[in-house]
Amino acid sequence: MTRLFVGNLPYTVTTQDITDMFTPLVKISSVNLITDKFTGRSKGFAFVDVDDDKEAQNAIEKLNNSVVQDRNIVVSVAKPREERPAGPSYGGGFRNDRRGGGDRRDFRRGDNRSRR
């Protein structure tokens, strides 16, 4: 099985549009259109899993740089995700946000002056 990356897609493209584009060329296992988790809108790229490696190569040759809704799309073999380095997490709160930990003694007494 080969996973294809399909990029530079119009934001209006649907999973069905991608399926229709690839079906004449390959047997598709799955189509994963990447969308914004908040808006549900396409991010302009997708992954297509193809059963046969030769068919996948044929699809790349036929569809790479083809025009879809006035955009030249990119079709290539997907690269594996790179491992992200395990490092400290700095999420959760704003810089200098007093709610995010630190010395709580100042807040229980109601004053924000440092003690010396």
PDB file of C-alpha atoms in Angstrom:
ATOM      1  CA  MET A   1       0.000   0.000   0.000  1.00  0.00           C
ATOM      2  CA  THR A   2       1.182   3.526  -0.818  1.00  0.00           C
ATOM      3  CA  ARG A   3       0.042   6.712   0.878  1.00  0.00           C
ATOM      4  CA  LEU A   4      -0.121   9.699  -1.453  1.00  0.00           C
ATOM      5  CA  PHE A   5       0.058  13.329  -0.402  1.00  0.00           C
ATOM      6  CA  VAL A   6      -2.274  15.613  -2.350  1.00  0.00           C
ATOM      7  CA  GLY A   7      -1.490  19.287  -1.778  1.00  0.00           C
ATOM      8  CA  ASN A   8      -2.419  22.781  -2.929  1.00  0.00           C
ATOM      9  CA  LEU A   9      -6.059  21.748  -3.050  1.00  0.00           C
ATOM     10  CA  PRO A  10      -8.758  24.419  -3.169  1.00  0.00           C
ATOM     11  CA  TYR A  11     -10.331  24.944   0.249  1.00  0.00           C
ATOM     12  CA  THR A  12     -13.726  24.098  -1.218  1.00  0.00           C
ATOM     13  CA  VAL A  13     -12.708  20.576  -2.298  1.00  0.00           C
ATOM     14  CA  THR A  14     -14.496  17.640  -0.647  1.00  0.00           C
ATOM     15  CA  THR A  15     -13.557  14.045   0.067  1.00  0.00           C
ATOM     16  CA  GLN A  16     -15.916  13.025  -2.736  1.00  0.00           C
ATOM     17  CA  ASP A  17     -14.107  15.352  -5.174  1.00  0.00           C
ATOM     18  CA  ILE A  18     -10.797  13.676  -4.336  1.00  0.00           C
ATOM     19  CA  THR A  19     -12.335  10.216  -4.631  1.00  0.00           C
ATOM     20  CA  ASP A  20     -13.783  11.112  -8.046  1.00  0.00           C
ATOM     21  CA  MET A  21     -10.390  12.407  -9.179  1.00  0.00           C
ATOM     22  CA  PHE A  22      -8.492   9.223  -8.226  1.00  0.00           C
ATOM     23  CA  THR A  23     -11.076   6.487  -8.929  1.00  0.00           C
ATOM     24  CA  PRO A  24     -10.449   6.244 -12.706  1.00  0.00           C
ATOM     25  CA  LEU A  25      -6.736   5.662 -12.026  1.00  0.00           C
ATOM     26  CA  VAL A  26      -6.415   3.640  -8.817  1.00  0.00           C
ATOM     27  CA  LYS A  27      -8.215   1.478  -6.303  1.00  0.00           C
ATOM     28  CA  ILE A  28      -8.495   3.679  -3.213  1.00  0.00           C
ATOM     29  CA  SER A  29      -8.346   2.259   0.322  1.00  0.00           C
ATOM     30  CA  SER A  30      -9.103   5.573   2.002  1.00  0.00           C
ATOM     31  CA  VAL A  31      -9.152   9.344   1.570  1.00  0.00           C
ATOM     32  CA  ASN A  32      -8.282  11.616   4.483  1.00  0.00           C
ATOM     33  CA  LEU A  33      -8.999  15.289   3.767  1.00  0.00           C
ATOM     34  CA  ILE A  34      -7.302  17.351   6.467  1.00  0.00           C
ATOM     35  CA  THR A  35      -9.612  19.948   7.993  1.00  0.00           C
ATOM     36  CA  ASP A  36      -9.336  22.663  10.608  1.00  0.00           C
ATOM     37  CA  LYS A  37     -10.606  21.240  13.893  1.00  0.00           C
ATOM     38  CA  PHE A  38     -12.446  24.436  14.808  1.00  0.00           C
ATOM     39  CA  THR A  39     -14.026  25.489  11.512  1.00  0.00           C
ATOM     40  CA  GLY A  40     -14.210  22.130   9.730  1.00  0.00           C
ATOM     41  CA  ARG A  41     -12.848  23.831   6.604  1.00  0.00           C
ATOM     42  CA  SER A  42     -10.269  22.066   4.430  1.00  0.00           C
ATOM     43  CA  LYS A  43      -6.630  22.959   5.051  1.00  0.00           C
ATOM     44  CA  GLY A  44      -5.852  22.384   1.373  1.00  0.00           C
ATOM     45  CA  PHE A  45      -4.272  18.954   1.537  1.00  0.00           C
ATOM     46  CA  ALA A  46      -5.232  15.312   1.835  1.00  0.00           C
ATOM     47  CA  PHE A  47      -3.831  11.800   1.990  1.00  0.00           C
ATOM     48  CA  VAL A  48      -4.997   9.019  -0.304  1.00  0.00           C
ATOM     49  CA  ASP A  49      -4.165   5.381   0.441  1.00  0.00           C
ATOM     50  CA  VAL A  50      -3.750   3.285  -2.698  1.00  0.00           C
ATOM     51  CA  ASP A  51      -3.557  -0.529  -2.666  1.00  0.00           C
ATOM     52  CA  ASP A  52      -1.205  -1.040  -5.618  1.00  0.00           C
ATOM     53  CA  ASP A  53       2.197   0.674  -5.754  1.00  0.00           C
ATOM     54  CA  LYS A  54       2.272   0.761  -9.570  1.00  0.00           C
ATOM     55  CA  GLU A  55      -1.180   2.351  -9.696  1.00  0.00           C
ATOM     56  CA  ALA A  56      -0.012   4.906  -7.140  1.00  0.00           C
ATOM     57  CA  GLN A  57       2.954   5.828  -9.337  1.00  0.00           C
ATOM     58  CA  ASN A  58       0.635   6.123 -12.343  1.00  0.00           C
ATOM     59  CA  ALA A  59      -1.672   8.440 -10.371  1.00  0.00           C
ATOM     60  CA  ILE A  60       1.298  10.636  -9.442  1.00  0.00           C
ATOM     61  CA  GLU A  61       2.346  10.890 -13.087  1.00  0.00           C
ATOM     62  CA  LYS A  62      -1.182  11.702 -14.294  1.00  0.00           C
ATOM     63  CA  LEU A  63      -2.387  14.012 -11.510  1.00  0.00           C
ATOM     64  CA  ASN A  64       0.701  15.853 -10.254  1.00  0.00           C
ATOM     65  CA  ASN A  65       0.566  19.475 -11.427  1.00  0.00           C
ATOM     66  CA  SER A  66      -2.931  18.983 -12.854  1.00  0.00           C
ATOM     67  CA  VAL A  67      -5.462  21.794 -12.451  1.00  0.00           C
ATOM     68  CA  VAL A  68      -8.324  21.481  -9.965  1.00  0.00           C
ATOM     69  CA  GLN A  69     -10.613  24.506  -9.630  1.00  0.00           C
ATOM     70  CA  ASP A  70      -7.932  26.844 -11.031  1.00  0.00           C
ATOM     71  CA  ARG A  71      -5.140  25.462  -8.809  1.00  0.00           C
ATOM     72  CA  ASN A  72      -2.187  23.279  -9.786  1.00  0.00           C
ATOM     73  CA  ILE A  73      -2.262  20.423  -7.304  1.00  0.00           C
ATOM     74  CA  VAL A  74       0.716  18.461  -6.017  1.00  0.00           C
ATOM     75  CA  VAL A  75       0.553  14.664  -5.857  1.00  0.00           C
ATOM     76  CA  SER A  76       3.495  12.736  -4.406  1.00  0.00           C
ATOM     77  CA  VAL A  77       4.328   9.826  -2.146  1.00  0.00           C
ATOM     78  CA  ALA A  78       3.639  10.951   1.424  1.00  0.00           C
ATOM     79  CA  LYS A  79       6.650  11.310   3.686  1.00  0.00           C
ATOM     80  CA  PRO A  80       6.458   9.750   7.152  1.00  0.00           C
ATOM     81  CA  ARG A  81       5.717  12.131   9.988  1.00  0.00           C
ATOM     82  CA  GLU A  82       8.833  13.394  11.663  1.00  0.00           C
ATOM     83  CA  GLU A  83       9.172  12.684  15.346  1.00  0.00           C
ATOM     84  CA  ARG A  84       8.898  15.807  17.419  1.00  0.00           C
ATOM     85  CA  PRO A  85      11.508  16.192  20.129  1.00  0.00           C
ATOM     86  CA  ALA A  86      10.242  15.484  23.612  1.00  0.00           C
ATOM     87  CA  GLY A  87      10.661  18.723  25.445  1.00  0.00           C
ATOM     88  CA  PRO A  88       8.985  20.739  28.108  1.00  0.00           C
ATOM     89  CA  SER A  89       5.447  21.862  27.491  1.00  0.00           C
ATOM     90  CA  TYR A  90       4.848  25.553  27.910  1.00  0.00           C
ATOM     91  CA  GLY A  91       1.123  25.508  27.229  1.00  0.00           C
ATOM     92  CA  GLY A  92      -1.712  26.388  29.531  1.00  0.00           C
ATOM     93  CA  GLY A  93      -2.029  30.006  30.474  1.00  0.00           C
ATOM     94  CA  PHE A  94      -0.437  33.255  29.578  1.00  0.00           C
ATOM     95  CA  ARG A  95       2.951  34.623  30.431  1.00  0.00           C
ATOM     96  CA  ASN A  96       2.856  36.350  33.813  1.00  0.00           C
ATOM     97  CA  ASP A  97      -0.612  34.904  34.428  1.00  0.00           C
ATOM     98  CA  ARG A  98      -0.922  34.736  38.209  1.00  0.00           C
ATOM     99  CA  ARG A  99      -3.327  31.829  38.007  1.00  0.00           C
ATOM    100  CA  GLY A 100      -0.658  29.527  36.598  1.00  0.00           C
ATOM    101  CA  GLY A 101       1.270  28.372  39.665  1.00  0.00           C
ATOM    102  CA  GLY A 102       4.152  30.069  41.382  1.00  0.00           C
ATOM    103  CA  ASP A 103       4.071  31.216  44.999  1.00  0.00           C
ATOM    104  CA  ARG A 104       0.443  31.210  46.107  1.00  0.00           C
ATOM    105  CA  ARG A 105       1.044  32.867  49.506  1.00  0.00           C
ATOM    106  CA  ASP A 106       0.609  36.347  48.041  1.00  0.00           C
ATOM    107  CA  PHE A 107      -2.877  35.529  46.801  1.00  0.00           C
ATOM    108  CA  ARG A 108      -4.228  34.040  50.029  1.00  0.00           C
ATOM    109  CA  ARG A 109      -3.463  37.185  51.970  1.00  0.00           C
ATOM    110  CA  GLY A 110      -4.792  39.509  49.308  1.00  0.00           C
ATOM    111  CA  ASP A 111      -1.620  41.478  48.682  1.00  0.00           C
ATOM    112  CA  ASN A 112       0.730  41.260  45.742  1.00  0.00           C
ATOM    113  CA  ARG A 113       3.828  42.776  47.335  1.00  0.00           C
ATOM    114  CA  SER A 114       6.885  40.603  47.567  1.00  0.00           C
ATOM    115  CA  ARG A 115       7.939  39.625  51.074  1.00  0.00           C
ATOM    116  CA  ARG A 116      11.508  40.265  52.199  1.00  0.00           C
TER     117      ARG A 116
END
